[in-house]
Amino acid sequence: MAGIASRIADLRTKLNDHNFRYYVLDDPVISDSQYDELLRELQSLEEAHPKLITPDSPSQRVGASPLSAFGSITHRQPMLSLANAMNTDELVAFMDRIKKGLDTEENVEMIAEPKLDGLGVELVYENGLFIHGSTRGDGFTGEDITQNLKTIGAIPLSLRTEDRESPDLLEVRGEVFMTLSGFKKLNEERQAEGLPTFANPRNAAAGSLRQLDSAITATRPLRIYCYESGEISGPSFGTHIDFLNALKEWGFPVSPESSIVESTSDMIDFHARLESKRNDLPYEIDGTVFKVNRTDQRNALGIRSRSPRWAIAGKFKAQQVTTLVNDIIPSLGRTGAVTPVAHLEPVNVGGVVVTHATLHNQDEIDRKDVRIGDTVWIQRAGDVIPEVVKVVIEKRPKSASPYQLPSECPACGHDVYRPEGEAVARCQNLSCPAQVKGRITHFVSKTALDVEGFGEKLVNQLVEKKLIQTVDDIFKLTYDDLVNLERMADKSAHNILSAIGEAKQTTFARFIYALGIRNVGAHLSKVLEKSFSGDIEKFMSASTEDLEAIDEVGPIVAETITRFWSDCTNVDVVESCLSLGIQFETVEGPKSQILEGKTIVFTGALTQFSRNEAKDMAEAHGGRASGSVSKKTDFLVAGPGAGSKLKKAEDLGITILSEEDFLELIS
Ligand code: IVH
């Protein structure tokens, strides 16, 4: 046991040191996978010896159960905002005010820091331990986002004390942001899944921090740079630079761009240099924050109602320019979404030549009334796709007429369909060449037909070699087709063929979901499976009225489905799948109705069954599983470590069951 405890301690120290090297020193010495290996070892030791888990163990960043709402936290000291300087004159005026306020002719030493475009947060440490963290909110009270902040690897769960003692109380403020590369990757993934994309990294960071389920936040590439303090007990700092150095020693990332500036002209130089560097940084910034360095001078200057007199945000010029729309051309995304793209007269925006800008959809074109031949303002932020902001109406040529997207798919010519109330028009053709990779990747994915070993790389190779053009083609693949691919060994080819063979034995619900019919997700596929008793012919010939008669199917979904089947190519592809051996397991009716009309919430770390199994069991007995506790909840099934949901259920007088109680109830 002593050996295990010391190995655990050793692993924690190692992991914390690597985190420090990575996020604070920017000098990692091991790879991500080596880090994960150490973390996994720690996790498995802790799993076997749960008594040895501590709240600041690197393993404790994830795993908290989802919340039903955020609590609120009142900041001990209000979180102020910053006054803006929109140009050089206003920066000069700021410095003049400071000198006047301090009654001096001398230069006043400033610290210049990038103004990070993210979300301000406060982190509170008591006796060196991260206790809670919150959003800025209205400056006085913010939301308690502790669980989400814990998932951010760059935030220390306990202070490093190698170089500096930890005070009893330390409140640190900083900006949580998403890197541009992380943002790009996240949006690509979302697009591939048919989810709405985030407009910019700031929105993506905000959306990620506002998740009630911290497991989602944990998957988002969030970072933090710290820049101010709230209340601190014990040490006081003579200057801001001393405080920033202390932050680094305690293990907080601080922007490497921060620097001392000695005079007004230094300030202006720094601001200009940072602005020209702006598009080379791996995250978004929108200005320079200038702060008086000396604490006594800050105190002498004091604050206005909401912002300190000793700091200012020098804003950068907006990255907007005008250019000409030479053409508007619809382009087709991997999910069948038809997106109008403005082809522009090439123009330099913030150091990058822009030739195309997205117009998003027909509604956006109508709203902005963008026409071919128009002069438009376009904007670009970092790596984000440029967009048309607005039209310069005065410059519109007389001949320009309103633009209407064509009603046929630009890639395959089939009809595109725009469901009522949706902004995006889509091509639903299963064999549309522009969508084929996305459709096949979805078709074989885990939640769909689950063909093991059939990843995106293989899909790309097969499509590029024209070995598959529609989803049914995967059932026609031969050993020779596969083994002749680059980097495909004999054994892998056999494995893939047998995985394809196994996947043919599936369920109606999985197959329908795999087809990727718009609005027909995993849950609705199960509803349809029940309603049509697993009879696909019946489903394919159902009318909109038949479909609308089903609980949970509304007019838009019904219309989407009938339109899907009205494209004969789709019928052909499905019939081909059936003739190539796709078979559905017989649909089981409900096992009992003991939970009929009951809503059940599962919480805590379930040990007897997974969350998915729990949901299936509840449904098989006539019940419904829900993610949040309310007055309508009938049972709460609580596993070990249940927290806020359990408390809420107790407060509401809801029947609480253990996992065993639940199994007994349904047996
Ligand atoms: S100092 C006491 N430093 O800008 C002044 N804020 O417009 C308040 N921000 O709410 C914070 N980068 O979220 C400070 N280097 C930086 C910053 C920064 C971004 C944000 C912060 C604040 C907002 C004020």
XYZ file of C-alpha atoms and ligand atoms in Angstrom:
691
model
C 0.000 0.000 0.000
C 2.790 2.415 0.952
C 4.425 1.615 -2.380
C 1.190 2.405 -4.195
C 0.648 5.655 -2.298
C 4.115 6.811 -3.194
C 3.714 5.819 -6.854
C 0.448 7.793 -6.927
C 2.173 10.810 -5.358
C 5.039 10.458 -7.810
C 2.653 10.303 -10.798
C 0.794 13.402 -9.613
C 4.013 15.365 -9.216
C 5.159 14.241 -12.657
C 1.833 15.129 -14.301
C 1.699 18.531 -12.590
C 5.295 19.249 -13.618
C 4.570 18.332 -17.224
C 1.479 20.540 -17.169
C 3.580 23.397 -15.817
C 6.215 22.896 -18.497
C 3.552 22.741 -21.211
C 1.224 25.586 -20.270
C 3.422 27.984 -18.277
C 6.960 27.488 -19.588
C 5.797 26.518 -23.090
C 8.589 23.952 -23.058
C 7.139 20.436 -22.964
C 9.527 17.513 -22.623
C 7.116 14.636 -23.281
C 4.527 13.956 -25.988
C 0.760 14.094 -25.450
C 0.556 10.328 -25.635
C 3.276 9.897 -23.007
C 1.328 12.294 -20.794
C -1.875 10.311 -21.349
C -0.040 7.126 -20.454
C 1.004 8.555 -17.067
C -2.530 9.829 -16.494
C -4.017 6.435 -17.286
C -1.665 4.753 -14.848
C -2.735 7.217 -12.150
C -6.398 6.691 -12.961
C -6.179 2.943 -12.745
C -4.249 3.053 -9.448
C -6.816 5.460 -8.015
C -9.668 3.329 -9.263
C -8.231 0.402 -7.348
C -7.553 2.581 -4.281
C -10.290 5.232 -4.201
C -9.322 6.254 -0.661
C -6.131 7.727 -2.061
C -7.927 10.153 -4.398
C -7.380 13.845 -3.553
C -9.441 16.746 -4.939
C -6.422 18.215 -6.732
C -5.342 14.976 -8.364
C -4.925 15.463 -12.143
C -7.487 12.666 -12.510
C -10.165 14.851 -10.939
C -10.481 17.246 -13.853
C -13.276 15.221 -15.429
C -16.101 13.039 -14.207
C -18.323 15.446 -12.258
C -22.003 14.706 -12.890
C -23.914 17.152 -15.097
C -25.635 20.109 -13.417
C -29.249 21.189 -13.872
C -28.303 24.870 -13.531
C -25.306 26.972 -12.514
C -25.187 28.390 -9.018
C -24.053 31.962 -8.535
C -20.923 33.327 -6.877
C -20.505 36.846 -5.570
C -17.027 38.197 -6.197
C -15.282 39.401 -3.036
C -14.079 42.342 -5.107
C -16.051 43.470 -8.163
C -14.643 42.420 -11.535
C -14.163 45.707 -13.336
C -14.132 46.406 -17.028
C -11.764 48.570 -19.049
C -12.184 51.944 -20.700
C -11.271 51.949 -24.400
C -8.847 54.042 -26.431
C -9.875 53.905 -30.082
C -6.785 55.599 -31.527
C -3.326 56.947 -30.717
C -4.669 60.310 -29.559
C -6.762 58.592 -26.939
C -3.722 56.631 -25.738
C -1.772 59.875 -25.387
C -4.702 61.447 -23.528
C -4.776 58.457 -21.170
C -1.083 58.864 -20.317
C -1.615 62.600 -19.780
C -4.495 61.912 -17.377
C -2.327 59.458 -15.444
C 0.493 61.977 -15.080
C -1.939 64.650 -14.016
C -3.609 62.295 -11.548
C -0.241 61.426 -10.024
C 0.874 65.036 -10.204
C 4.090 64.215 -12.063
C 5.896 65.235 -15.229
C 7.905 61.998 -15.264
C 7.053 58.955 -17.314
C 4.860 56.466 -15.467
C 5.866 52.864 -15.937
C 3.200 50.747 -17.619
C 2.723 47.086 -18.375
C 1.384 46.290 -21.824
C -0.557 43.054 -22.264
C -2.543 41.710 -25.193
C -6.295 42.164 -24.822
C -7.403 38.580 -25.182
C -10.713 37.977 -26.907
C -12.275 35.408 -24.629
C -14.174 35.343 -21.356
C -13.052 36.839 -18.084
C -13.133 34.384 -15.175
C -12.145 34.355 -11.525
C -10.363 31.417 -9.883
C -10.369 31.125 -6.089
C -7.683 29.174 -4.177
C -7.890 28.493 -0.459
C -4.812 27.077 1.238
C -3.356 26.429 -2.176
C -6.331 24.428 -3.445
C -8.659 25.427 -6.305
C -12.003 25.869 -4.529
C -14.230 27.441 -7.124
C -14.311 29.569 -10.211
C -16.858 31.830 -11.818
C -17.699 33.969 -14.819
C -17.516 37.742 -14.599
C -21.322 38.023 -14.799
C -22.456 41.581 -14.098
C -19.135 42.284 -12.398
C -20.533 41.656 -8.923
C -22.008 38.168 -9.230
C -21.093 35.519 -11.767
C -22.003 31.921 -12.508
C -20.329 29.078 -10.672
C -18.510 27.229 -13.452
C -16.062 25.381 -11.197
C -16.642 21.953 -12.799
C -16.004 23.334 -16.260
C -12.895 25.279 -15.266
C -11.424 22.163 -13.673
C -11.396 20.474 -17.083
C -9.046 23.139 -18.462
C -5.583 21.599 -18.245
C -3.891 25.012 -18.029
C -5.654 25.864 -14.741
C -3.723 24.462 -11.761
C -5.897 22.464 -9.348
C -3.427 23.330 -6.606
C -0.706 25.960 -6.472
C 2.917 25.099 -7.127
C 4.871 25.885 -4.002
C 8.420 25.045 -5.148
C 9.387 28.690 -5.575
C 6.787 30.539 -3.521
C 4.518 29.820 -0.559
C 0.813 29.685 -1.173
C -1.286 32.352 0.559
C -4.378 31.303 2.558
C -6.565 33.030 0.002
C -5.695 33.795 -3.604
C -8.143 35.093 -6.199
C -6.784 35.109 -9.733
C -8.450 36.605 -12.783
C -7.795 35.670 -16.340
C -9.235 35.138 -19.769
C -10.408 31.751 -21.019
C -10.104 31.484 -24.783
C -9.964 28.947 -27.585
C -6.933 28.669 -29.845
C -7.567 29.281 -33.534
C -6.464 25.775 -34.505
C -8.704 24.263 -31.829
C -11.591 26.417 -32.997
C -11.112 25.394 -36.606
C -10.995 21.709 -35.719
C -14.060 21.963 -33.479
C -16.090 23.661 -36.214
C -14.980 21.086 -38.788
C -16.114 18.297 -36.495
C -19.424 20.038 -35.846
C -19.998 20.616 -39.522
C -19.341 16.937 -40.257
C -21.923 16.018 -37.616
C -24.469 18.450 -39.030
C -24.292 20.627 -35.897
C -24.353 24.424 -36.060
C -20.855 25.896 -36.147
C -19.598 28.686 -33.880
C -19.214 32.131 -35.429
C -15.837 32.821 -33.806
C -13.453 31.456 -31.157
C -14.920 33.736 -28.500
C -18.437 32.340 -28.978
C -17.029 28.838 -29.035
C -15.226 29.456 -25.727
C -18.357 30.994 -24.192
C -20.535 28.110 -25.368
C -18.026 25.623 -23.995
C -17.882 27.269 -20.564
C -21.677 27.379 -20.343
C -22.117 23.604 -20.638
C -24.009 22.040 -17.758
C -22.195 18.799 -18.515
C -18.494 19.336 -17.885
C -17.706 16.198 -19.901
C -18.525 18.302 -22.983
C -16.333 21.192 -21.813
C -13.508 18.703 -21.308
C -13.501 17.947 -25.048
C -13.122 21.620 -25.999
C -9.646 23.090 -26.617
C -9.764 25.849 -23.983
C -6.786 27.796 -22.641
C -6.296 30.564 -20.120
C -3.938 33.474 -19.550
C -4.091 35.120 -16.132
C -3.646 38.849 -15.683
C -5.082 40.282 -12.460
C -5.854 39.459 -8.843
C -8.941 39.683 -6.723
C -8.388 39.396 -2.997
C -5.098 37.952 -1.700
C -4.260 37.295 1.921
C -0.667 37.679 3.056
C 1.705 38.761 0.312
C 1.280 42.144 -1.307
C 3.003 43.065 -4.517
C 4.784 46.355 -5.126
C 4.306 46.073 -8.881
C 2.122 44.283 -11.411
C 5.176 42.656 -12.990
C 6.036 41.094 -9.610
C 2.499 39.766 -9.410
C 2.676 38.294 -12.932
C 5.965 36.582 -12.013
C 4.378 35.179 -8.856
C 1.467 33.881 -10.948
C 3.911 31.946 -13.126
C 5.647 30.498 -10.082
C 2.309 29.351 -8.692
C 1.657 27.610 -12.004
C -0.624 30.026 -13.887
C -0.069 30.705 -17.577
C 0.668 34.384 -18.250
C 0.778 35.877 -21.730
C 4.354 35.794 -23.049
C 3.617 39.018 -24.953
C 3.342 41.090 -21.753
C 6.077 43.654 -21.332
C 7.069 46.842 -19.506
C 6.700 50.113 -21.444
C 8.364 53.241 -20.151
C 6.840 56.136 -22.064
C 3.948 57.241 -24.254
C 5.961 56.636 -27.404
C 6.890 53.141 -26.139
C 3.187 52.508 -25.638
C 2.353 53.532 -29.169
C 5.207 51.432 -30.577
C 4.147 48.391 -28.597
C 0.548 48.791 -29.740
C 1.577 49.044 -33.406
C 3.912 46.044 -33.129
C 1.257 43.906 -31.458
C -1.294 44.908 -34.087
C 1.008 43.837 -36.913
C 1.647 40.563 -35.103
C -2.042 40.041 -34.452
C -2.722 37.614 -37.275
C 0.336 35.499 -36.484
C -0.722 34.715 -32.919
C -2.395 31.332 -32.380
C -5.384 32.986 -30.636
C -7.475 36.106 -31.122
C -6.710 39.437 -29.514
C -8.447 42.737 -30.120
C -6.148 45.297 -28.570
C -3.470 46.129 -26.017
C -4.257 46.595 -22.324
C -2.025 49.188 -20.671
C -1.838 49.070 -16.886
C 0.097 51.188 -14.398
C 2.840 48.941 -13.019
C 3.252 50.292 -9.472
C 0.636 49.329 -6.890
C 0.952 52.571 -4.910
C 0.306 54.571 -8.079
C -2.714 52.400 -8.907
C -4.111 53.044 -5.432
C -3.542 56.776 -5.771
C -5.421 56.863 -9.084
C -8.337 54.694 -7.901
C -11.370 53.610 -9.908
C -14.362 55.168 -11.640
C -17.737 53.474 -11.264
C -16.924 50.337 -13.294
C -13.362 50.670 -14.550
C -9.995 51.508 -13.022
C -8.408 54.870 -13.828
C -5.024 53.111 -14.006
C -5.735 50.949 -17.054
C -7.008 51.265 -20.605
C -7.697 48.988 -23.558
C -6.155 50.325 -26.771
C -8.331 48.807 -29.508
C -7.035 47.608 -32.857
C -8.507 48.732 -36.145
C -11.384 46.534 -37.251
C -10.288 44.031 -39.857
C -12.864 45.226 -42.378
C -12.364 46.398 -45.955
C -14.507 46.914 -49.054
C -14.319 44.970 -52.298
C -16.405 43.847 -55.265
C -18.668 40.778 -55.488
C -17.739 39.279 -58.866
C -20.107 36.353 -58.555
C -22.199 34.345 -56.111
C -21.762 30.602 -56.437
C -23.504 27.948 -54.361
C -21.180 25.390 -52.847
C -22.075 22.087 -51.265
C -20.822 21.027 -47.846
C -20.184 17.474 -46.762
C -23.575 17.320 -45.065
C -25.476 18.399 -48.150
C -25.925 21.996 -47.013
C -25.958 24.422 -49.921
C -23.951 27.505 -48.982
C -23.780 30.564 -51.207
C -20.235 31.869 -51.522
C -19.350 35.352 -52.733
C -16.425 35.308 -55.175
C -14.633 38.565 -54.527
C -12.178 40.821 -56.238
C -9.038 39.768 -54.275
C -8.353 42.140 -51.389
C -5.905 42.313 -48.491
C -7.545 42.108 -45.062
C -5.229 42.324 -42.068
C -2.332 40.906 -44.082
C -4.176 38.078 -45.826
C -5.518 38.106 -49.372
C -9.207 37.243 -49.358
C -10.941 35.964 -52.495
C -14.091 34.318 -51.129
C -16.558 35.082 -48.364
C -19.449 33.040 -47.069
C -22.970 34.386 -47.392
C -24.277 31.568 -45.138
C -27.738 30.999 -46.651
C -30.603 32.562 -48.598
C -31.995 34.357 -45.531
C -28.659 36.061 -44.976
C -28.470 37.076 -48.641
C -31.991 38.492 -48.400
C -31.329 40.248 -45.107
C -28.156 41.915 -46.361
C -29.510 42.112 -49.923
C -26.183 41.135 -51.447
C -26.148 41.114 -55.249
C -23.607 40.230 -57.914
C -21.764 43.456 -58.812
C -22.179 44.987 -55.335
C -19.390 46.649 -53.402
C -19.387 45.101 -49.929
C -17.642 45.423 -46.585
C -15.998 42.171 -45.642
C -14.403 41.191 -42.374
C -12.074 38.526 -41.236
C -10.949 37.630 -37.750
C -7.799 35.532 -37.511
C -8.255 32.250 -39.272
C -12.028 32.482 -39.483
C -13.776 32.308 -42.857
C -14.278 35.861 -44.068
C -17.833 37.106 -44.260
C -19.772 39.833 -45.969
C -20.793 42.417 -43.385
C -22.875 44.780 -45.505
C -23.430 46.282 -48.914
C -22.369 49.777 -49.909
C -25.727 50.600 -51.528
C -24.504 53.868 -53.090
C -22.103 51.889 -55.267
C -24.652 49.350 -56.560
C -24.728 49.089 -60.394
C -28.199 49.690 -61.888
C -28.214 46.277 -63.518
C -27.799 44.338 -60.233
C -30.806 42.214 -59.377
C -31.623 40.252 -56.188
C -29.896 36.901 -55.956
C -31.805 33.643 -55.598
C -30.086 30.306 -54.868
C -30.882 27.677 -57.516
C -33.307 24.923 -56.557
C -30.959 22.183 -57.807
C -27.886 20.813 -56.086
C -24.732 22.361 -57.610
C -22.981 18.970 -57.441
C -25.564 16.429 -58.640
C -28.482 18.408 -60.033
C -31.074 16.750 -57.783
C -33.673 18.980 -56.109
C -32.540 20.709 -52.949
C -35.010 20.983 -50.114
C -35.286 23.636 -47.455
C -37.571 22.572 -44.592
C -39.944 25.213 -43.321
C -38.378 27.265 -40.548
C -34.825 26.199 -41.452
C -32.305 28.577 -42.946
C -30.310 26.014 -44.857
C -31.277 24.262 -48.080
C -29.948 20.735 -48.458
C -29.397 18.081 -51.069
C -30.784 14.784 -49.799
C -29.407 12.581 -52.576
C -27.584 9.568 -51.091
C -25.400 9.346 -54.178
C -24.490 13.031 -54.453
C -20.753 13.005 -55.254
C -19.969 16.017 -53.052
C -21.361 14.314 -49.972
C -20.258 10.797 -50.548
C -17.327 10.795 -48.110
C -19.365 12.351 -45.319
C -22.308 10.039 -45.909
C -20.178 6.906 -45.916
C -18.200 7.977 -42.851
C -21.497 8.470 -41.036
C -22.945 5.199 -42.410
C -20.143 3.072 -40.938
C -19.675 5.100 -37.730
C -20.068 3.665 -34.227
C -23.598 4.928 -33.622
C -24.718 3.871 -37.108
C -23.747 0.486 -38.643
C -20.624 0.325 -36.492
C -18.198 -1.245 -38.966
C -15.041 -1.711 -36.959
C -11.814 -0.441 -38.496
C -13.627 1.543 -41.198
C -12.269 5.025 -40.491
C -12.241 8.272 -42.392
C -8.867 7.492 -44.012
C -10.178 4.273 -45.532
C -13.330 6.041 -46.736
C -11.191 8.699 -48.413
C -9.004 6.114 -50.150
C -11.974 4.073 -51.366
C -13.881 7.090 -52.659
C -10.831 8.541 -54.354
C -10.135 5.184 -56.055
C -13.845 5.164 -57.079
C -14.312 1.807 -55.331
C -17.305 3.226 -53.488
C -19.668 5.864 -54.757
C -22.761 5.215 -52.658
C -23.170 3.621 -49.257
C -24.345 0.253 -50.638
C -21.015 -0.089 -52.470
C -19.285 -0.987 -49.224
C -21.128 -4.334 -49.269
C -19.682 -5.015 -52.731
C -16.049 -4.568 -51.679
C -13.794 -7.535 -52.319
C -10.569 -8.699 -50.734
C -8.676 -7.561 -53.843
C -10.206 -4.071 -53.692
C -8.957 -3.679 -50.144
C -5.586 -5.373 -50.224
C -4.446 -3.268 -53.159
C -4.900 -0.080 -51.161
C -1.872 1.716 -49.799
C -0.777 0.485 -46.362
C -3.371 -2.285 -46.211
C -2.077 -5.578 -44.876
C -3.613 -8.950 -45.651
C -4.899 -9.303 -42.110
C -6.523 -5.853 -42.010
C -8.269 -6.497 -45.324
C -9.737 -9.710 -43.900
C -10.713 -7.953 -40.682
C -12.510 -5.196 -42.539
C -14.376 -7.639 -44.735
C -15.529 -9.592 -41.730
C -16.529 -6.372 -39.917
C -18.613 -5.418 -42.959
C -20.179 -8.864 -42.903
C -21.046 -8.528 -39.218
C -22.486 -5.054 -39.692
C -25.051 -6.434 -42.132
C -26.808 -7.958 -39.164
C -28.189 -4.756 -37.726
C -31.402 -3.129 -36.552
C -33.950 -1.084 -38.433
C -33.171 1.886 -36.170
C -29.405 1.781 -36.775
C -29.880 1.423 -40.517
C -32.329 4.329 -40.767
C -30.054 6.484 -38.662
C -27.088 5.447 -40.847
C -28.836 6.826 -43.954
C -28.422 10.309 -42.499
C -31.910 11.558 -43.338
C -32.030 15.156 -42.144
C -33.701 15.479 -38.714
C -33.775 11.712 -38.199
C -31.340 11.166 -35.363
C -30.658 8.113 -33.224
C -33.682 8.650 -31.001
C -36.200 9.271 -33.769
C -34.891 6.210 -35.619
C -35.917 4.129 -32.612
C -39.334 5.761 -32.542
C -39.758 4.918 -36.235
C -38.551 1.371 -35.672
C -41.287 0.861 -33.105
C -44.003 2.489 -35.209
C -43.200 0.490 -38.325
C -42.392 -2.667 -36.353
C -39.080 -2.769 -38.195
C -40.730 -3.017 -41.625
C -38.647 -0.896 -43.978
C -40.933 -1.291 -47.008
C -43.765 0.158 -44.962
C -41.542 3.012 -43.818
C -40.408 3.793 -47.363
C -43.960 4.024 -48.649
C -45.417 5.932 -45.686
C -47.249 9.152 -46.548
C -46.729 12.423 -44.692
C -50.073 11.797 -42.940
C -48.946 8.307 -41.826
C -45.749 9.814 -40.471
C -47.403 12.762 -38.763
C -49.672 10.346 -36.918
C -46.597 9.094 -35.033
C -45.924 10.634 -31.665
C -42.745 12.776 -31.864
C -42.954 13.199 -35.657
C -43.963 16.716 -36.673
C -44.896 18.032 -40.117
C -41.355 19.143 -40.986
C -39.768 15.785 -40.204
C -42.613 13.985 -42.009
C -42.051 16.129 -45.080
C -38.264 15.614 -44.940
C -38.760 11.848 -44.860
C -41.256 11.673 -47.728
C -39.038 13.946 -49.810
C -36.100 11.674 -49.061
C -37.984 8.675 -50.477
C -39.330 10.642 -53.419
C -35.766 10.641 -54.789
C -35.626 7.273 -56.591
C -31.840 7.094 -56.194
C -32.333 6.829 -52.443
C -34.853 4.006 -52.850
C -32.451 2.213 -55.193
C -29.559 2.517 -52.755
C -31.605 1.113 -49.869
C -32.965 -1.745 -51.978
C -29.457 -2.530 -53.078
C -28.354 -2.688 -49.407
C -31.186 -5.111 -48.673
C -30.369 -7.318 -51.637
C -26.705 -7.313 -50.591
C -27.665 -8.877 -47.285
C -28.585 -6.156 -44.769
C -30.876 -7.773 -42.232
C -32.730 -6.367 -39.268
C -33.060 -8.080 -35.935
C -36.698 -8.522 -35.024
C -37.972 -5.612 -33.009
C -38.674 -6.424 -29.416
C -41.831 -4.986 -27.997
C -41.623 -3.408 -24.560
C -40.586 -5.922 -21.912
C -43.109 -4.599 -19.409
C -45.063 -1.435 -18.783
C -44.014 -1.125 -15.182
C -42.483 2.302 -15.824
C -45.250 3.517 -18.130
C -45.448 7.311 -18.093
C -42.618 7.543 -15.573
C -39.596 9.787 -15.947
C -36.346 8.489 -14.525
C -33.102 10.376 -13.992
C -29.815 8.484 -13.627
C -26.999 10.230 -11.813
C -23.599 9.579 -10.259
C -21.041 7.048 -11.460
C -23.206 4.084 -12.432
C -21.468 0.802 -11.648
C -24.022 -1.859 -12.648
C -24.811 -0.588 -16.129
C -23.799 2.193 -18.487
C -25.872 5.316 -18.988
C -26.950 4.066 -22.430
C -27.993 0.713 -21.010
C -29.909 2.493 -18.270
C -31.784 4.508 -20.872
C -32.565 1.408 -22.944
C -33.808 -0.450 -19.856
C -36.056 2.427 -18.830
C -37.517 2.615 -22.341
C -37.939 -1.163 -22.601
C -40.209 -0.993 -19.585
C -42.299 1.886 -20.832
C -40.439 4.715 -19.085
C -38.419 7.686 -20.242
C -34.928 8.651 -19.138
C -34.244 12.347 -18.629
C -31.048 14.283 -17.948
C -32.353 16.721 -15.367
C -34.345 16.574 -12.165
C -37.618 18.500 -11.977
C -41.003 18.187 -10.309
C -41.948 15.852 -13.149
C -39.222 13.330 -12.242
C -40.652 10.116 -10.779
C -37.468 8.272 -9.818
C -33.864 9.267 -9.344
C -31.433 6.379 -9.674
C -28.284 7.442 -7.843
C -24.911 5.764 -8.302
C -21.827 6.478 -6.177
C -20.716 10.082 -6.018
C -24.138 11.522 -6.909
C -24.147 15.236 -6.134
C -26.391 18.163 -6.956
C -29.086 16.135 -8.715
C -29.444 13.861 -5.708
C -29.780 16.864 -3.442
C -32.374 18.465 -5.678
C -34.369 15.220 -5.868
C -34.299 14.931 -2.085
C -35.493 18.515 -1.766
C -38.353 17.800 -4.171
C -39.287 14.620 -2.310
C -38.613 12.388 -5.341
C -38.213 8.638 -4.791
C -34.507 7.806 -4.766
C -33.412 4.368 -5.918
C -30.050 2.641 -5.845
C -28.960 0.830 -8.992
C -29.952 -2.452 -7.334
C -33.409 -1.048 -6.425
C -33.897 -0.096 -10.038
C -32.921 -3.531 -11.354
C -35.276 -5.122 -8.859
C -38.106 -2.806 -9.865
C -37.885 -3.784 -13.528
C -37.271 -7.470 -12.949
S -7.617 43.455 -16.736
C -9.126 45.769 -13.998
N -6.222 42.398 -18.684
O -11.298 42.647 -21.050
C -9.297 45.550 -15.387
N -8.587 42.343 -18.871
O -13.019 45.043 -21.213
C -10.024 44.336 -15.794
N -9.412 41.256 -20.895
O -13.401 41.893 -18.384
C -9.294 43.199 -16.271
N -7.448 40.757 -21.749
O -12.300 39.912 -19.569
C -7.455 42.667 -18.218
N -4.841 41.515 -20.319
C -6.075 41.769 -19.860
C -7.235 41.396 -20.570
C -8.484 41.711 -20.042
C -8.760 40.676 -21.913
C -10.886 41.342 -20.794
C -11.427 41.012 -19.423
C -12.219 42.217 -18.999
C -12.453 42.920 -20.294
C -12.622 44.392 -20.048
